[in-house]
Amino acid sequence: MHPLISRRALNRATLDRQFLLRRTGRSVIDVVEHLGGLQAQTPHTWYTGLWNRIEGFKPDDAAGLLSSRQLVRIALQRSTIHLVTARDCLAMRPLLQIVGERNGKGAFAKRLEGVDLDELAAAGRELLEARPMTFAELGRALAERWPSHDPHALGQGVRWLLPLVQVPPRGLWGRSGPIAHTTAACWLGFEAPPMTAAELVLRYLAAFGPASVMDVQTWSGLTRLGEVVESMDLARFTDENGRTLYDLPGAARPSEDTPAPVRLMYDFDNLFLSHADRSRVITERGAAFIKGFMGKNAMLPRVILADGVTAGDWTVTRAKGTSTLTLHQWEPISDMEGAEEEGRRLLEFLAPDDKHAIAVADGLSRS
């Protein structure tokens, strides 16, 4: 039998590797690479994810790296937009290409019948490397060549055939811009060796372990990783449900009694999306609240972590020059003083020029 590891110990190990027990002084590039990227389909909320993890983080610390092409936003894990380093973009995408293809074919294959996909990829590459385009622009341009086909399907076909990055000003703090794309090769101008499945597993465990094979597959979108994981020299544990969990042999696993401060998480934080069994951070009550929120809003709430697990969500409203952060309690937050202090710090980050106020409410927020 492998050593038993409790759910609370899993919680502390994961929070430690996510830099959520204490903020780190490491650089933005180091943190983004360690985390295997941050889910970033929204233009700006992921900045809060970095603020939660990096001591003294300022928006320009990441925005400048996007502008200089050291960070990019591209569809990777689960075929969702992630903020990753340029090197990880080029290394991860070949391995994860199959994930985008599987999703794309499922949604658009019938609407692309009769289109030679190699020709579609070549035509899309030529257009997008001439100038960045939105998918609507790309679809219209491609429809000139395939007039009997749906422009939207043509544009989305190119999305899963080619590695495409969203280009600034989209994603820059305090700015907006069209959701325009070009190829990663054109944008970055260098090559990197593709990552192997075993290397991806190691990166995942460094940021999210200990974890099961199904956890790795949930995070990445890949399948059939069991043989890969079993062939690796990894530490093995058994969780409270009898599942086998794997970890890096020398990884830190803090005591389950390690204090976990209040954290105000952004809406698509990978902490909540990267395990098949999410009970290490999401309580049963929290799961019900999240399901209810998603049913109303078709997105995730901004979750409050207290003692390492879901305890509520937070919202910010602005009126007459005052930004108010409301802490919505799903259950009583024992360290309310710490939550309010963290809320004030977050307002200094999100709205430094406003007056600030903190409010507390019971139950799930509406938006």
mmCIF file of C-alpha atoms in Angstrom, residues 31-346:
data_model
loop_
_atom_site.group_PDB
_atom_site.id
_atom_site.type_symbol
_atom_site.label_atom_id
_atom_site.label_comp_id
_atom_site.label_asym_id
_atom_site.label_seq_id
_atom_site.Cartn_x
_atom_site.Cartn_y
_atom_site.Cartn_z
ATOM 1 C CA VAL A 31 5.843 32.051 -12.142
ATOM 2 C CA VAL A 32 3.894 31.714 -15.392
ATOM 3 C CA GLU A 33 6.222 28.950 -16.536
ATOM 4 C CA HIS A 34 6.092 27.147 -13.174
ATOM 5 C CA LEU A 35 2.282 27.206 -13.253
ATOM 6 C CA GLY A 36 2.165 25.849 -16.794
ATOM 7 C CA GLY A 37 0.283 29.006 -17.748
ATOM 8 C CA LEU A 38 -2.815 30.780 -16.444
ATOM 9 C CA GLN A 39 -6.214 30.330 -18.033
ATOM 10 C CA ALA A 40 -6.818 33.681 -19.695
ATOM 11 C CA GLN A 41 -9.786 33.760 -22.031
ATOM 12 C CA THR A 42 -10.861 36.998 -20.352
ATOM 13 C CA PRO A 43 -8.600 39.910 -21.326
ATOM 14 C CA HIS A 44 -7.700 41.120 -17.830
ATOM 15 C CA THR A 45 -8.955 39.052 -14.871
ATOM 16 C CA TRP A 46 -5.859 36.806 -14.935
ATOM 17 C CA TYR A 47 -3.805 39.787 -13.740
ATOM 18 C CA THR A 48 -5.426 39.185 -10.345
ATOM 19 C CA GLY A 49 -4.146 35.611 -10.518
ATOM 20 C CA LEU A 50 -0.594 36.929 -10.737
ATOM 21 C CA TRP A 51 -1.258 39.533 -8.040
ATOM 22 C CA ASN A 52 -2.370 36.725 -5.722
ATOM 23 C CA ARG A 53 0.909 34.898 -6.250
ATOM 24 C CA ILE A 54 3.694 37.466 -6.728
ATOM 25 C CA GLU A 55 4.823 39.874 -4.022
ATOM 26 C CA GLY A 56 4.511 43.476 -5.183
ATOM 27 C CA PHE A 57 3.059 42.539 -8.578
ATOM 28 C CA LYS A 58 2.027 45.467 -10.804
ATOM 29 C CA PRO A 59 -0.033 45.174 -14.014
ATOM 30 C CA ASP A 60 2.770 46.575 -16.145
ATOM 31 C CA ASP A 61 4.981 43.693 -14.978
ATOM 32 C CA ALA A 62 2.913 41.393 -17.210
ATOM 33 C CA ALA A 63 1.561 43.846 -19.786
ATOM 34 C CA GLY A 64 5.089 44.788 -20.807
ATOM 35 C CA LEU A 65 5.945 41.128 -21.337
ATOM 36 C CA LEU A 66 2.898 40.706 -23.578
ATOM 37 C CA SER A 67 3.935 43.711 -25.621
ATOM 38 C CA SER A 68 7.514 42.433 -25.935
ATOM 39 C CA ARG A 69 6.229 38.961 -26.940
ATOM 40 C CA GLN A 70 7.782 37.178 -23.963
ATOM 41 C CA LEU A 71 4.267 36.177 -22.893
ATOM 42 C CA VAL A 72 1.432 35.195 -25.233
ATOM 43 C CA ARG A 73 -2.218 34.186 -25.025
ATOM 44 C CA ILE A 74 -2.985 31.050 -27.035
ATOM 45 C CA ALA A 75 -5.354 28.045 -26.981
ATOM 46 C CA LEU A 76 -3.574 25.233 -25.137
ATOM 47 C CA GLN A 77 -4.818 23.086 -22.243
ATOM 48 C CA ARG A 78 -8.426 21.989 -22.740
ATOM 49 C CA SER A 79 -8.317 24.065 -25.942
ATOM 50 C CA THR A 80 -8.865 27.198 -23.813
ATOM 51 C CA ILE A 81 -6.892 30.444 -23.989
ATOM 52 C CA HIS A 82 -3.894 30.407 -21.649
ATOM 53 C CA LEU A 83 -1.246 32.969 -20.799
ATOM 54 C CA VAL A 84 2.106 31.244 -21.260
ATOM 55 C CA THR A 85 5.707 32.117 -21.917
ATOM 56 C CA ALA A 86 6.869 32.248 -25.526
ATOM 57 C CA ARG A 87 8.967 29.147 -24.977
ATOM 58 C CA ASP A 88 6.081 27.165 -23.476
ATOM 59 C CA CYS A 89 3.795 28.304 -26.277
ATOM 60 C CA LEU A 90 6.066 26.715 -28.865
ATOM 61 C CA ALA A 91 6.896 23.648 -26.752
ATOM 62 C CA MET A 92 3.405 22.791 -25.502
ATOM 63 C CA ARG A 93 1.297 23.457 -28.568
ATOM 64 C CA PRO A 94 2.515 20.505 -30.725
ATOM 65 C CA LEU A 95 1.732 18.102 -27.885
ATOM 66 C CA LEU A 96 -1.668 19.690 -27.222
ATOM 67 C CA GLN A 97 -2.572 20.134 -30.896
ATOM 68 C CA ILE A 98 -4.685 16.983 -30.759
ATOM 69 C CA VAL A 99 -6.883 18.534 -28.055
ATOM 70 C CA GLY A 100 -7.830 21.469 -30.280
ATOM 71 C CA GLU A 101 -8.320 19.184 -33.261
ATOM 72 C CA ARG A 102 -10.635 16.902 -31.303
ATOM 73 C CA ASN A 103 -12.776 19.804 -30.122
ATOM 74 C CA GLY A 104 -12.724 21.561 -33.481
ATOM 75 C CA LYS A 105 -13.657 18.512 -35.494
ATOM 76 C CA GLY A 106 -16.489 17.744 -33.125
ATOM 77 C CA ALA A 107 -17.970 21.198 -33.636
ATOM 78 C CA PHE A 108 -17.158 22.007 -37.271
ATOM 79 C CA ALA A 109 -16.210 18.887 -39.254
ATOM 80 C CA LYS A 110 -19.610 18.521 -40.925
ATOM 81 C CA ARG A 111 -19.666 22.197 -41.891
ATOM 82 C CA LEU A 112 -16.226 21.842 -43.485
ATOM 83 C CA GLU A 113 -17.011 18.797 -45.624
ATOM 84 C CA GLY A 114 -15.469 19.205 -49.050
ATOM 85 C CA VAL A 115 -12.728 21.545 -47.811
ATOM 86 C CA ASP A 116 -9.163 20.251 -48.058
ATOM 87 C CA LEU A 117 -7.885 20.947 -44.543
ATOM 88 C CA ASP A 118 -4.257 21.283 -45.647
ATOM 89 C CA GLU A 119 -5.331 23.937 -48.136
ATOM 90 C CA LEU A 120 -7.418 25.647 -45.463
ATOM 91 C CA ALA A 121 -4.452 25.748 -43.085
ATOM 92 C CA ALA A 122 -2.145 27.121 -45.799
ATOM 93 C CA ALA A 123 -4.657 29.793 -46.829
ATOM 94 C CA GLY A 124 -5.270 30.773 -43.216
ATOM 95 C CA ARG A 125 -1.556 30.991 -42.508
ATOM 96 C CA GLU A 126 -0.982 33.251 -45.511
ATOM 97 C CA LEU A 127 -3.774 35.616 -44.505
ATOM 98 C CA LEU A 128 -2.897 35.800 -40.809
ATOM 99 C CA GLU A 129 0.816 36.256 -41.386
ATOM 100 C CA ALA A 130 0.077 39.135 -43.757
ATOM 101 C CA ARG A 131 -1.741 40.906 -40.896
ATOM 102 C CA PRO A 132 -3.489 39.834 -37.681
ATOM 103 C CA MET A 133 -7.226 39.269 -38.161
ATOM 104 C CA THR A 134 -10.289 38.540 -36.095
ATOM 105 C CA PHE A 135 -11.976 35.234 -36.832
ATOM 106 C CA ALA A 136 -14.857 37.118 -38.453
ATOM 107 C CA GLU A 137 -12.430 38.871 -40.827
ATOM 108 C CA LEU A 138 -10.593 35.625 -41.473
ATOM 109 C CA GLY A 139 -13.821 33.755 -42.210
ATOM 110 C CA ARG A 140 -14.965 36.350 -44.715
ATOM 111 C CA ALA A 141 -11.604 36.280 -46.478
ATOM 112 C CA LEU A 142 -11.602 32.481 -46.646
ATOM 113 C CA ALA A 143 -15.194 32.440 -47.946
ATOM 114 C CA GLU A 144 -13.970 34.144 -51.090
ATOM 115 C CA ARG A 145 -12.117 30.901 -51.823
ATOM 116 C CA TRP A 146 -14.800 28.553 -50.431
ATOM 117 C CA PRO A 147 -18.004 30.525 -51.102
ATOM 118 C CA SER A 148 -20.316 27.567 -50.461
ATOM 119 C CA HIS A 149 -19.060 27.099 -46.904
ATOM 120 C CA ASP A 150 -19.905 28.869 -43.648
ATOM 121 C CA PRO A 151 -17.356 31.678 -42.998
ATOM 122 C CA HIS A 152 -17.505 31.061 -39.237
ATOM 123 C CA ALA A 153 -16.651 27.378 -39.664
ATOM 124 C CA LEU A 154 -13.785 28.254 -42.016
ATOM 125 C CA GLY A 155 -12.277 30.648 -39.497
ATOM 126 C CA GLN A 156 -12.700 28.220 -36.620
ATOM 127 C CA GLY A 157 -11.173 25.476 -38.732
ATOM 128 C CA VAL A 158 -7.997 27.520 -38.985
ATOM 129 C CA ARG A 159 -8.099 28.046 -35.206
ATOM 130 C CA TRP A 160 -7.697 24.343 -34.530
ATOM 131 C CA LEU A 161 -5.403 23.640 -37.453
ATOM 132 C CA LEU A 162 -2.805 26.295 -36.616
ATOM 133 C CA PRO A 163 -1.239 27.615 -33.377
ATOM 134 C CA LEU A 164 -2.664 31.138 -33.202
ATOM 135 C CA VAL A 165 -1.832 33.809 -30.641
ATOM 136 C CA GLN A 166 -4.021 36.754 -29.703
ATOM 137 C CA VAL A 167 -2.050 39.916 -30.339
ATOM 138 C CA PRO A 168 -1.954 43.099 -28.224
ATOM 139 C CA PRO A 169 -3.467 45.516 -27.429
ATOM 140 C CA ARG A 170 -5.941 42.748 -26.542
ATOM 141 C CA GLY A 171 -4.975 41.600 -23.065
ATOM 142 C CA LEU A 172 -3.029 44.700 -22.059
ATOM 143 C CA TRP A 173 -4.057 46.135 -18.683
ATOM 144 C CA GLY A 174 -6.475 49.023 -18.997
ATOM 145 C CA ARG A 175 -6.678 48.712 -22.771
ATOM 146 C CA SER A 176 -8.923 46.993 -25.251
ATOM 147 C CA GLY A 177 -8.647 45.895 -28.834
ATOM 148 C CA PRO A 178 -9.988 43.470 -31.408
ATOM 149 C CA ILE A 179 -9.596 39.733 -30.779
ATOM 150 C CA ALA A 180 -7.038 39.512 -33.563
ATOM 151 C CA HIS A 181 -4.757 36.551 -34.232
ATOM 152 C CA THR A 182 -1.615 35.628 -36.079
ATOM 153 C CA THR A 183 0.463 32.469 -36.062
ATOM 154 C CA ALA A 184 2.755 31.765 -33.134
ATOM 155 C CA ALA A 185 5.674 31.219 -35.494
ATOM 156 C CA CYS A 186 5.189 34.607 -37.146
ATOM 157 C CA TRP A 187 4.664 36.449 -33.847
ATOM 158 C CA LEU A 188 7.563 34.902 -31.951
ATOM 159 C CA GLY A 189 10.122 34.384 -34.702
ATOM 160 C CA PHE A 190 12.005 31.463 -33.141
ATOM 161 C CA GLU A 191 11.623 27.720 -32.669
ATOM 162 C CA ALA A 192 11.626 25.485 -29.589
ATOM 163 C CA PRO A 193 11.683 21.689 -29.304
ATOM 164 C CA PRO A 194 8.253 20.186 -28.603
ATOM 165 C CA MET A 195 7.534 18.999 -25.086
ATOM 166 C CA THR A 196 7.047 15.285 -24.441
ATOM 167 C CA ALA A 197 4.076 13.887 -22.551
ATOM 168 C CA ALA A 198 6.365 12.921 -19.650
ATOM 169 C CA GLU A 199 7.750 16.465 -19.475
ATOM 170 C CA LEU A 200 4.219 17.853 -19.397
ATOM 171 C CA VAL A 201 3.325 15.507 -16.541
ATOM 172 C CA LEU A 202 6.348 16.703 -14.555
ATOM 173 C CA ARG A 203 5.362 20.323 -15.108
ATOM 174 C CA TYR A 204 1.813 19.576 -14.004
ATOM 175 C CA LEU A 205 2.861 17.815 -10.813
ATOM 176 C CA ALA A 206 5.236 20.655 -9.927
ATOM 177 C CA ALA A 207 2.269 23.044 -9.964
ATOM 178 C CA PHE A 208 -0.743 20.892 -9.007
ATOM 179 C CA GLY A 209 0.476 17.653 -7.413
ATOM 180 C CA PRO A 210 0.080 15.202 -5.850
ATOM 181 C CA ALA A 211 -2.457 14.119 -8.455
ATOM 182 C CA SER A 212 -4.035 11.182 -10.256
ATOM 183 C CA VAL A 213 -3.769 10.294 -13.936
ATOM 184 C CA MET A 214 -7.319 11.595 -14.391
ATOM 185 C CA ASP A 215 -6.278 14.888 -12.803
ATOM 186 C CA VAL A 216 -3.460 15.350 -15.334
ATOM 187 C CA GLN A 217 -5.805 14.499 -18.171
ATOM 188 C CA THR A 218 -8.441 16.946 -16.905
ATOM 189 C CA TRP A 219 -5.916 19.785 -16.821
ATOM 190 C CA SER A 220 -4.328 19.083 -20.183
ATOM 191 C CA GLY A 221 -7.216 17.701 -22.198
ATOM 192 C CA LEU A 222 -5.003 14.776 -23.244
ATOM 193 C CA THR A 223 -6.072 11.149 -22.867
ATOM 194 C CA ARG A 224 -4.275 7.820 -22.378
ATOM 195 C CA LEU A 225 -1.635 9.191 -20.030
ATOM 196 C CA GLY A 226 -1.774 6.189 -17.702
ATOM 197 C CA GLU A 227 1.096 4.341 -19.368
ATOM 198 C CA VAL A 228 3.182 7.513 -19.445
ATOM 199 C CA VAL A 229 2.684 8.178 -15.726
ATOM 200 C CA GLU A 230 3.237 4.553 -14.704
ATOM 201 C CA SER A 231 6.570 4.451 -16.551
ATOM 202 C CA MET A 232 7.933 7.470 -14.657
ATOM 203 C CA ASP A 233 9.976 7.502 -11.447
ATOM 204 C CA LEU A 234 7.377 9.164 -9.225
ATOM 205 C CA ALA A 235 6.322 9.057 -5.600
ATOM 206 C CA ARG A 236 2.984 7.344 -5.046
ATOM 207 C CA PHE A 237 0.250 7.970 -2.477
ATOM 208 C CA THR A 238 -3.282 6.812 -1.785
ATOM 209 C CA ASP A 239 -5.997 9.417 -1.188
ATOM 210 C CA GLU A 240 -8.976 9.108 1.145
ATOM 211 C CA ASN A 241 -11.038 7.520 -1.652
ATOM 212 C CA GLY A 242 -8.437 4.854 -2.402
ATOM 213 C CA ARG A 243 -7.142 6.456 -5.609
ATOM 214 C CA THR A 244 -3.451 6.384 -6.498
ATOM 215 C CA LEU A 245 -1.844 9.806 -6.633
ATOM 216 C CA TYR A 246 1.570 10.592 -8.117
ATOM 217 C CA ASP A 247 4.085 13.264 -7.236
ATOM 218 C CA LEU A 248 7.618 14.449 -7.794
ATOM 219 C CA PRO A 249 9.837 12.469 -5.399
ATOM 220 C CA GLY A 250 11.500 15.512 -3.864
ATOM 221 C CA ALA A 251 8.508 17.855 -3.847
ATOM 222 C CA ALA A 252 7.562 19.754 -0.711
ATOM 223 C CA ARG A 253 4.373 18.599 0.984
ATOM 224 C CA PRO A 254 3.620 20.954 3.891
ATOM 225 C CA SER A 255 1.888 19.787 7.035
ATOM 226 C CA GLU A 256 -1.883 19.869 6.849
ATOM 227 C CA ASP A 257 -1.766 22.254 9.848
ATOM 228 C CA THR A 258 0.088 24.902 7.813
ATOM 229 C CA PRO A 259 -1.925 28.165 7.922
ATOM 230 C CA ALA A 260 -3.585 29.227 4.664
ATOM 231 C CA PRO A 261 -4.403 32.941 4.359
ATOM 232 C CA VAL A 262 -7.534 34.313 2.698
ATOM 233 C CA ARG A 263 -7.135 34.655 -1.068
ATOM 234 C CA LEU A 264 -9.481 36.406 -3.499
ATOM 235 C CA MET A 265 -9.221 34.354 -6.677
ATOM 236 C CA TYR A 266 -10.013 35.387 -10.228
ATOM 237 C CA ASP A 267 -12.859 33.804 -12.165
ATOM 238 C CA PHE A 268 -11.010 31.235 -14.297
ATOM 239 C CA ASP A 269 -8.159 30.399 -11.944
ATOM 240 C CA ASN A 270 -6.694 27.007 -12.824
ATOM 241 C CA LEU A 271 -6.705 26.085 -9.144
ATOM 242 C CA PHE A 272 -10.394 25.213 -9.634
ATOM 243 C CA LEU A 273 -10.158 23.677 -13.112
ATOM 244 C CA SER A 274 -7.147 21.378 -13.072
ATOM 245 C CA HIS A 275 -8.229 18.267 -11.171
ATOM 246 C CA ALA A 276 -10.819 15.627 -11.911
ATOM 247 C CA ASP A 277 -11.457 15.492 -8.157
ATOM 248 C CA ARG A 278 -11.626 19.127 -7.054
ATOM 249 C CA SER A 279 -12.550 18.426 -3.445
ATOM 250 C CA ARG A 280 -9.065 19.440 -2.269
ATOM 251 C CA VAL A 281 -10.138 23.086 -2.721
ATOM 252 C CA ILE A 282 -13.895 23.040 -3.449
ATOM 253 C CA THR A 283 -16.186 21.945 -0.620
ATOM 254 C CA GLU A 284 -19.513 20.218 -1.303
ATOM 255 C CA ARG A 285 -21.318 23.423 -0.400
ATOM 256 C CA GLY A 286 -18.928 25.396 -2.580
ATOM 257 C CA ALA A 287 -19.552 23.088 -5.533
ATOM 258 C CA ALA A 288 -23.301 23.697 -5.232
ATOM 259 C CA PHE A 289 -22.820 27.481 -5.144
ATOM 260 C CA ILE A 290 -20.468 27.396 -8.149
ATOM 261 C CA LYS A 291 -22.961 25.275 -10.108
ATOM 262 C CA GLY A 292 -25.706 27.744 -9.268
ATOM 263 C CA PHE A 293 -23.592 30.710 -10.323
ATOM 264 C CA MET A 294 -22.646 29.074 -13.619
ATOM 265 C CA GLY A 295 -26.305 28.307 -14.300
ATOM 266 C CA LYS A 296 -27.138 32.007 -14.025
ATOM 267 C CA ASN A 297 -24.036 33.545 -15.590
ATOM 268 C CA ALA A 298 -22.461 30.863 -17.836
ATOM 269 C CA MET A 299 -19.104 31.553 -16.189
ATOM 270 C CA LEU A 300 -17.269 30.976 -12.918
ATOM 271 C CA PRO A 301 -17.477 33.243 -9.845
ATOM 272 C CA ARG A 302 -14.503 35.027 -8.317
ATOM 273 C CA VAL A 303 -14.016 32.675 -5.388
ATOM 274 C CA ILE A 304 -12.925 33.521 -1.853
ATOM 275 C CA LEU A 305 -10.562 30.954 -0.337
ATOM 276 C CA ALA A 306 -10.585 30.812 3.473
ATOM 277 C CA ASP A 307 -8.451 28.234 5.268
ATOM 278 C CA GLY A 308 -7.597 26.963 1.803
ATOM 279 C CA VAL A 309 -11.110 26.104 0.591
ATOM 280 C CA THR A 310 -14.093 27.791 -1.028
ATOM 281 C CA ALA A 311 -15.982 30.064 1.359
ATOM 282 C CA GLY A 312 -17.634 32.681 -0.852
ATOM 283 C CA ASP A 313 -17.204 34.938 -3.851
ATOM 284 C CA TRP A 314 -16.358 38.584 -4.330
ATOM 285 C CA THR A 315 -17.519 41.384 -6.595
ATOM 286 C CA VAL A 316 -16.440 44.970 -7.248
ATOM 287 C CA THR A 317 -18.853 47.783 -8.099
ATOM 288 C CA ARG A 318 -18.036 51.417 -8.846
ATOM 289 C CA ALA A 319 -20.165 54.496 -8.191
ATOM 290 C CA LYS A 320 -19.244 58.182 -7.859
ATOM 291 C CA GLY A 321 -15.525 57.533 -7.679
ATOM 292 C CA THR A 322 -15.763 54.800 -5.029
ATOM 293 C CA SER A 323 -15.003 51.163 -5.732
ATOM 294 C CA THR A 324 -16.703 48.761 -3.320
ATOM 295 C CA LEU A 325 -15.523 45.190 -2.921
ATOM 296 C CA THR A 326 -18.241 42.950 -1.518
ATOM 297 C CA LEU A 327 -17.379 39.680 0.211
ATOM 298 C CA HIS A 328 -20.292 37.293 -0.394
ATOM 299 C CA GLN A 329 -20.169 34.574 2.265
ATOM 300 C CA TRP A 330 -21.344 31.111 1.280
ATOM 301 C CA GLU A 331 -20.565 30.070 4.824
ATOM 302 C CA PRO A 332 -19.127 32.079 7.738
ATOM 303 C CA ILE A 333 -15.569 33.231 7.038
ATOM 304 C CA SER A 334 -13.662 32.693 10.264
ATOM 305 C CA ASP A 335 -10.919 35.186 9.396
ATOM 306 C CA MET A 336 -13.166 38.044 8.290
ATOM 307 C CA GLU A 337 -10.566 40.587 9.386
ATOM 308 C CA GLY A 338 -8.021 38.954 7.089
ATOM 309 C CA ALA A 339 -10.584 38.836 4.272
ATOM 310 C CA GLU A 340 -11.330 42.545 4.601
ATOM 311 C CA GLU A 341 -7.627 43.412 4.687
ATOM 312 C CA GLU A 342 -7.033 41.343 1.553
ATOM 313 C CA GLY A 343 -10.006 43.074 -0.065
ATOM 314 C CA ARG A 344 -8.533 46.494 0.628
ATOM 315 C CA ARG A 345 -5.199 45.412 -0.857
ATOM 316 C CA LEU A 346 -6.972 44.094 -3.927
#
